[in-house]
Coordinates of C-alpha atoms and ligand atoms in Angstrom, one line a residue:
A1 CA -28.1 84.6 62.8
I2 CA -30.8 85.7 60.4
A3 CA -33.4 83.0 61.1
K4 CA -35.7 85.5 62.9
D5 CA -35.3 88.3 60.3
P6 CA -38.8 88.9 58.8
R7 CA -37.1 89.4 55.4
Y8 CA -35.7 85.9 55.4
V9 CA -37.6 82.8 54.2
F10 CA -36.2 79.3 53.7
V11 CA -37.9 76.9 51.4
R12 CA -36.3 73.5 50.9
G13 CA -36.9 72.5 47.3
D14 CA -35.4 71.4 44.0
I15 CA -34.7 73.8 41.2
N16 CA -36.1 71.1 38.9
D17 CA -39.5 71.4 40.6
R18 CA -40.8 74.0 38.1
A19 CA -44.2 74.3 39.8
L20 CA -42.6 75.1 43.1
V21 CA -40.2 77.7 41.6
E22 CA -43.0 79.4 39.7
S23 CA -45.3 79.6 42.8
L24 CA -42.4 81.0 44.9
L25 CA -41.7 83.7 42.3
R26 CA -45.4 84.7 42.2
Q27 CA -45.6 84.7 46.0
H28 CA -42.5 86.6 46.8
K29 CA -41.9 88.7 43.7
P30 CA -38.2 88.9 44.1
R31 CA -36.1 91.6 42.5
A32 CA -33.3 89.2 41.8
I33 CA -32.4 85.5 41.6
V34 CA -28.9 84.7 42.7
H35 CA -28.4 81.2 41.3
F36 CA -25.9 79.2 43.4
A37 CA -27.8 75.9 43.2
A38 CA -25.4 73.3 41.8
E39 CA -23.7 70.0 42.3
S40 CA -20.2 71.3 42.8
H41 CA -17.8 68.5 43.6
V42 CA -15.6 67.3 40.7
D43 CA -14.9 63.9 42.3
R44 CA -18.7 63.2 42.6
S45 CA -19.2 64.2 39.0
I46 CA -16.7 61.5 38.0
Y47 CA -18.7 58.9 39.9
G48 CA -22.1 60.1 39.0
P49 CA -22.3 62.7 36.1
G50 CA -26.1 62.3 35.8
D51 CA -26.9 64.4 38.8
F52 CA -24.7 67.2 37.4
V53 CA -26.5 67.2 34.1
Q54 CA -29.8 67.2 35.9
T55 CA -29.2 69.9 38.4
N56 CA -26.6 72.1 36.8
I57 CA -27.9 72.1 33.2
V58 CA -31.6 71.1 33.3
G59 CA -32.1 72.9 36.7
T60 CA -30.6 76.1 35.3
F61 CA -32.9 75.8 32.2
N62 CA -35.9 75.4 34.5
L63 CA -34.9 78.5 36.5
L64 CA -34.4 80.5 33.4
E65 CA -37.8 79.5 32.0
A66 CA -39.6 80.1 35.3
A67 CA -37.9 83.6 35.6
R68 CA -38.8 84.4 32.0
A69 CA -42.4 83.6 32.6
Y70 CA -42.4 85.6 35.8
L71 CA -40.9 88.6 34.1
G72 CA -43.6 88.3 31.4
E73 CA -46.2 88.8 34.1
S74 CA -44.3 91.6 35.8
T75 CA -44.7 95.4 35.4
A76 CA -42.3 97.2 33.2
A77 CA -40.7 98.8 36.2
A78 CA -40.1 95.5 37.9
R79 CA -38.7 94.0 34.7
E80 CA -36.3 96.9 34.4
Q81 CA -34.9 96.3 37.9
F82 CA -34.8 92.5 37.8
R83 CA -31.5 90.6 37.7
F84 CA -30.6 86.9 37.3
L85 CA -27.1 86.4 38.7
H86 CA -25.7 83.1 37.6
V87 CA -22.8 81.9 39.9
S88 CA -20.3 79.9 37.9
T89 CA -16.7 78.7 38.2
D90 CA -13.2 79.2 36.8
E91 CA -13.2 75.5 35.8
V92 CA -15.1 76.3 32.6
Y93 CA -11.8 77.7 31.2
G94 CA -10.1 74.3 31.7
S95 CA -6.6 73.6 32.7
L96 CA -4.0 76.4 32.2
A97 CA -0.3 75.8 31.4
A98 CA 2.1 76.9 34.1
D99 CA 3.3 79.9 32.0
S100 CA -0.2 80.9 30.7
P101 CA -1.5 84.3 31.9
P102 CA -4.6 83.9 34.1
A103 CA -7.9 83.5 32.3
T104 CA -9.8 86.7 31.4
E105 CA -13.5 86.7 30.6
A106 CA -12.6 86.4 26.9
F107 CA -10.8 83.0 27.4
P108 CA -12.3 80.1 25.3
Y109 CA -14.3 77.5 27.3
A110 CA -12.5 74.2 27.6
P111 CA -14.1 72.2 30.5
S112 CA -12.5 68.9 31.3
S113 CA -14.7 67.2 34.0
P114 CA -18.4 66.4 33.9
Y115 CA -18.8 69.1 36.6
S116 CA -17.1 71.9 34.6
A117 CA -18.8 70.8 31.4
S118 CA -22.2 71.0 33.1
K119 CA -21.4 74.5 34.5
A120 CA -20.1 75.6 31.0
A121 CA -23.4 74.3 29.5
A122 CA -25.4 76.3 32.0
D123 CA -23.3 79.5 31.3
H124 CA -24.0 79.1 27.6
L125 CA -27.7 78.8 28.2
V126 CA -27.8 81.9 30.4
R127 CA -25.8 83.9 27.8
A128 CA -28.1 82.6 25.1
Y129 CA -31.2 83.8 27.0
C130 CA -29.6 87.3 27.3
C131 CA -29.0 87.4 23.5
T132 CA -32.2 85.8 22.4
Y133 CA -34.8 87.1 24.9
G134 CA -33.1 90.2 26.3
F135 CA -33.1 88.3 29.6
P136 CA -31.5 90.4 32.3
A137 CA -28.7 88.0 33.4
I138 CA -25.2 88.5 34.6
I139 CA -22.6 85.6 34.9
T140 CA -19.8 85.4 37.5
N141 CA -17.0 82.9 37.4
C142 CA -15.2 82.4 40.7
S143 CA -12.1 80.6 41.8
N144 CA -12.0 77.9 44.5
N145 CA -13.9 79.0 47.6
Y146 CA -13.0 78.2 51.1
G147 CA -14.1 79.2 54.6
P148 CA -16.4 78.2 57.5
R149 CA -19.3 75.8 56.8
Q150 CA -17.8 74.3 53.6
F151 CA -18.9 70.7 53.1
P152 CA -16.1 68.4 54.1
E153 CA -15.9 66.7 50.6
K154 CA -13.7 69.7 49.5
L155 CA -9.9 69.8 50.1
I156 CA -9.6 72.3 52.9
P157 CA -12.2 71.0 55.3
L158 CA -11.4 67.4 54.4
V159 CA -7.7 67.9 55.3
T160 CA -8.6 69.9 58.5
L161 CA -11.0 67.3 59.8
N162 CA -8.8 64.3 58.8
A163 CA -5.9 65.9 60.6
L164 CA -7.9 66.4 63.8
A165 CA -9.0 62.7 63.6
G166 CA -5.4 61.6 63.0
K167 CA -6.3 60.2 59.6
P168 CA -4.2 60.3 56.4
L169 CA -4.3 63.6 54.5
P170 CA -4.9 62.4 50.9
V171 CA -3.0 64.5 48.3
Y172 CA -3.8 63.5 44.7
G173 CA -0.9 62.8 42.3
D174 CA 2.2 64.9 43.0
G175 CA 0.3 67.7 44.9
L176 CA 1.5 70.3 42.5
N177 CA -1.8 71.2 40.9
I178 CA -2.6 74.9 41.4
R179 CA -5.8 76.5 42.5
D180 CA -6.6 80.2 43.2
W181 CA -8.2 80.4 46.6
L182 CA -11.1 82.9 47.3
Y183 CA -12.3 83.5 50.9
V184 CA -16.1 82.9 51.0
T185 CA -16.9 86.4 52.4
D186 CA -14.9 88.0 49.7
H187 CA -16.9 86.1 47.1
C188 CA -20.2 87.1 48.7
E189 CA -19.1 90.8 48.7
A190 CA -18.2 90.5 45.1
L191 CA -21.6 89.1 44.2
R192 CA -23.4 92.0 46.0
V193 CA -21.3 94.4 44.0
V194 CA -22.2 92.7 40.7
L195 CA -25.8 92.6 41.6
A196 CA -25.8 96.3 42.4
R197 CA -23.6 97.6 39.6
G198 CA -22.9 94.8 37.1
R199 CA -24.0 95.2 33.5
I200 CA -26.6 92.9 32.0
G201 CA -25.2 90.4 29.6
E202 CA -21.6 90.7 31.0
T203 CA -19.4 88.1 32.7
Y204 CA -17.2 89.0 35.7
N205 CA -14.3 86.8 36.9
I206 CA -14.0 86.7 40.8
G207 CA -10.6 85.6 41.8
G208 CA -8.8 85.4 45.2
N209 CA -5.4 86.5 44.0
S210 CA -4.0 83.5 45.8
E211 CA -2.5 80.8 43.6
K212 CA -1.2 77.9 45.6
T213 CA -0.2 74.3 45.0
N214 CA -2.3 71.7 46.8
L215 CA 0.7 70.7 48.8
D216 CA 1.2 74.3 49.9
V217 CA -2.4 74.4 51.0
V218 CA -2.2 71.2 53.0
K219 CA 1.1 72.2 54.6
T220 CA -0.4 75.6 55.6
I221 CA -3.3 73.8 57.3
C222 CA -0.9 71.5 59.1
A223 CA 1.2 74.4 60.3
T224 CA -1.9 76.2 61.5
L225 CA -3.0 73.2 63.4
D226 CA 0.4 72.6 64.9
E227 CA 0.0 76.0 66.4
L228 CA -3.7 75.9 67.4
R229 CA -4.0 72.3 68.5
P230 CA -0.4 71.0 69.1
N231 CA 0.8 67.4 69.9
P232 CA -2.4 65.4 69.1
L233 CA -2.7 61.8 70.2
I234 CA -3.4 59.8 67.1
P235 CA -5.6 56.7 67.5
H236 CA -3.5 53.5 67.4
H237 CA -0.3 55.4 67.9
S238 CA 1.5 55.2 71.3
S239 CA 3.0 58.7 71.3
P240 CA 1.7 62.1 70.1
I241 CA 2.8 63.1 66.6
T242 CA 4.9 66.3 66.6
H243 CA 3.7 67.6 63.2
Y244 CA 0.4 67.1 61.4
S245 CA 2.3 67.1 58.1
S246 CA 3.5 63.6 59.0
L247 CA -0.1 62.5 58.1
I248 CA 0.3 63.7 54.4
T249 CA -0.3 60.7 52.1
F250 CA 0.1 60.8 48.3
V251 CA -2.8 58.9 46.7
K252 CA -3.8 58.0 43.1
D253 CA -4.5 61.1 41.0
R254 CA -8.0 62.2 40.0
P255 CA -8.7 61.2 36.4
G256 CA -8.5 64.2 34.1
H257 CA -7.1 66.3 37.0
D258 CA -6.8 69.9 35.8
R259 CA -3.2 71.1 36.5
R260 CA -3.9 74.8 37.1
Y261 CA -6.7 77.3 37.4
A262 CA -6.0 81.0 37.6
L263 CA -8.3 84.0 37.1
D264 CA -7.6 87.5 35.8
A265 CA -10.1 89.5 37.9
S266 CA -9.0 93.0 36.7
K267 CA -12.4 93.6 35.0
I268 CA -14.4 93.6 38.2
R269 CA -11.7 95.6 40.0
D270 CA -11.5 98.3 37.2
Q271 CA -15.2 98.5 36.3
L272 CA -16.9 97.8 39.6
G273 CA -14.2 98.5 42.2
W274 CA -14.1 95.1 43.9
Q275 CA -11.0 93.2 44.9
P276 CA -10.4 90.4 47.5
H277 CA -9.4 91.4 51.0
A278 CA -8.4 88.1 52.7
R279 CA -4.8 87.0 52.7
F280 CA -4.6 83.2 52.3
E281 CA -2.8 82.6 55.6
S282 CA -5.3 84.6 57.6
G283 CA -8.3 83.1 55.8
I284 CA -7.0 79.6 56.5
R285 CA -6.4 80.5 60.1
E286 CA -10.0 81.7 60.5
T287 CA -11.3 78.6 58.7
V288 CA -9.3 76.1 60.7
A289 CA -10.3 77.9 64.0
W290 CA -13.9 77.7 62.9
Y291 CA -13.7 73.9 62.4
L292 CA -11.9 73.5 65.7
A293 CA -14.8 75.3 67.5
Q294 CA -17.7 73.6 65.7
G295 CA -17.6 70.0 66.9
D296 CA -21.4 69.5 66.7
W297 CA -21.7 70.8 63.2
V298 CA -18.9 68.6 62.1
A299 CA -20.3 65.5 63.9
G300 CA -23.7 66.0 62.2
I301 CA -22.1 66.3 58.8
M302 CA -19.7 63.3 59.2
S303 CA -22.5 60.8 59.9
G304 CA -24.8 59.2 57.3
E305 CA -24.5 59.8 53.6
Y306 CA -21.2 61.6 53.9
R307 CA -19.5 58.7 55.5
K308 CA -20.7 56.4 52.6
W309 CA -19.1 58.9 50.1
V310 CA -15.8 58.9 52.0
E311 CA -15.7 55.1 51.9
K312 CA -16.5 55.0 48.1
Q313 CA -14.1 57.8 47.3
Y314 CA -11.1 57.0 49.5
G315 CA -11.6 53.3 50.3
V316 CA -10.2 52.2 47.0
R317 CA -7.3 54.7 47.1
D318 CA -5.8 53.9 50.5
Ligands
TYD401 P1 -11.5 70.4 45.5 O1 -11.6 71.0 46.8 O2 -12.2 69.1 45.2 O3 -11.8 71.5 44.4 P2 -11.7 71.5 42.8 O4 -11.5 70.1 42.3 O5 -13.0 72.1 42.4 O6 -10.5 72.4 42.5 O7 -9.9 70.1 45.2 C1 -9.0 71.1 45.2 C2 -7.7 70.5 44.8 O8 -7.3 69.5 45.7 C3 -7.8 69.7 43.5 O9 -6.6 69.9 42.7 C4 -7.9 68.3 43.9 C5 -7.1 68.2 45.2 N1 -7.6 67.3 46.2 C6 -6.6 66.4 46.8 O10 -5.4 66.4 46.5 N2 -7.1 65.5 47.8 C7 -8.4 65.5 48.1 O11 -8.8 64.7 49.0 C8 -9.4 66.4 47.5 C9 -10.8 66.4 47.9 C10 -8.9 67.3 46.6

């Protein structure tokens, strides 16, 4: 939708390419960097932690150094305005007990996967740059995102697309792990608020106020599909299935699988006036409807490298 907007430029590059990052900063003179660039999938971090260290830790260090050099060459007025917004995750707080209050920004860090450890390390670096160099950064820690265009390695698109293809819906362990689900446009809106009004050196939790077990999430997707695309014909089955939930299959648990994430997002609500709008059921409905309408996008994603990942990840579990 914005491809033709003159304010928009897309450059495909690696945050570890320091020369590229520095030349882009000199060329475009941005008033902010919103740092989303990360390897983000826990299961991939279990198979290949090296990429997570490289992109999430070393890449963040590179961006910080490039931004610091850029600010050194900027005018005092530009320096004053500049913000580095580091987008992080609730997973840095580790697994919460069932009766624990949700994590506030003051919670100790206790990451348990290579992914969350790499994000925690990046958060520490960003905070250290604020303290040491007066670097104008702000950190946000969000809960599990969902919505259109999410890469199908993640639970919600994976289950939606598997269901449509009549494939098993893999639920790890007992399916009772809890995540707090944040609709993607709510997250984006929160980031704009933090960018506009957040205080330098502060951390803000961004939560969806929607704690659900994985089994609840999968069943909600199934019920939505039952309504939007009823009675599918499943390959190799003679008659249509009546409920998508009959495809739910419990598989071996993820190693080190965190039991519960939950965020206390009262700071951003009280100090900056943001709270999530989407209700989980309506957010899921919009998401599922989007995947139903986007066959081409899905077909493009499901070929090539992604197919190899699915074979590696689920081949051994079936
Ligand atoms: P995921 O989308 O990978 O996000 P995260 O690990 O960052 O929370 O997984 C969400 C939850 O769903 C998590 O508890 C793991 C679980 N899960 C499954 O049960 N089956 C799956 O096939 C996947 C990908 C995840």
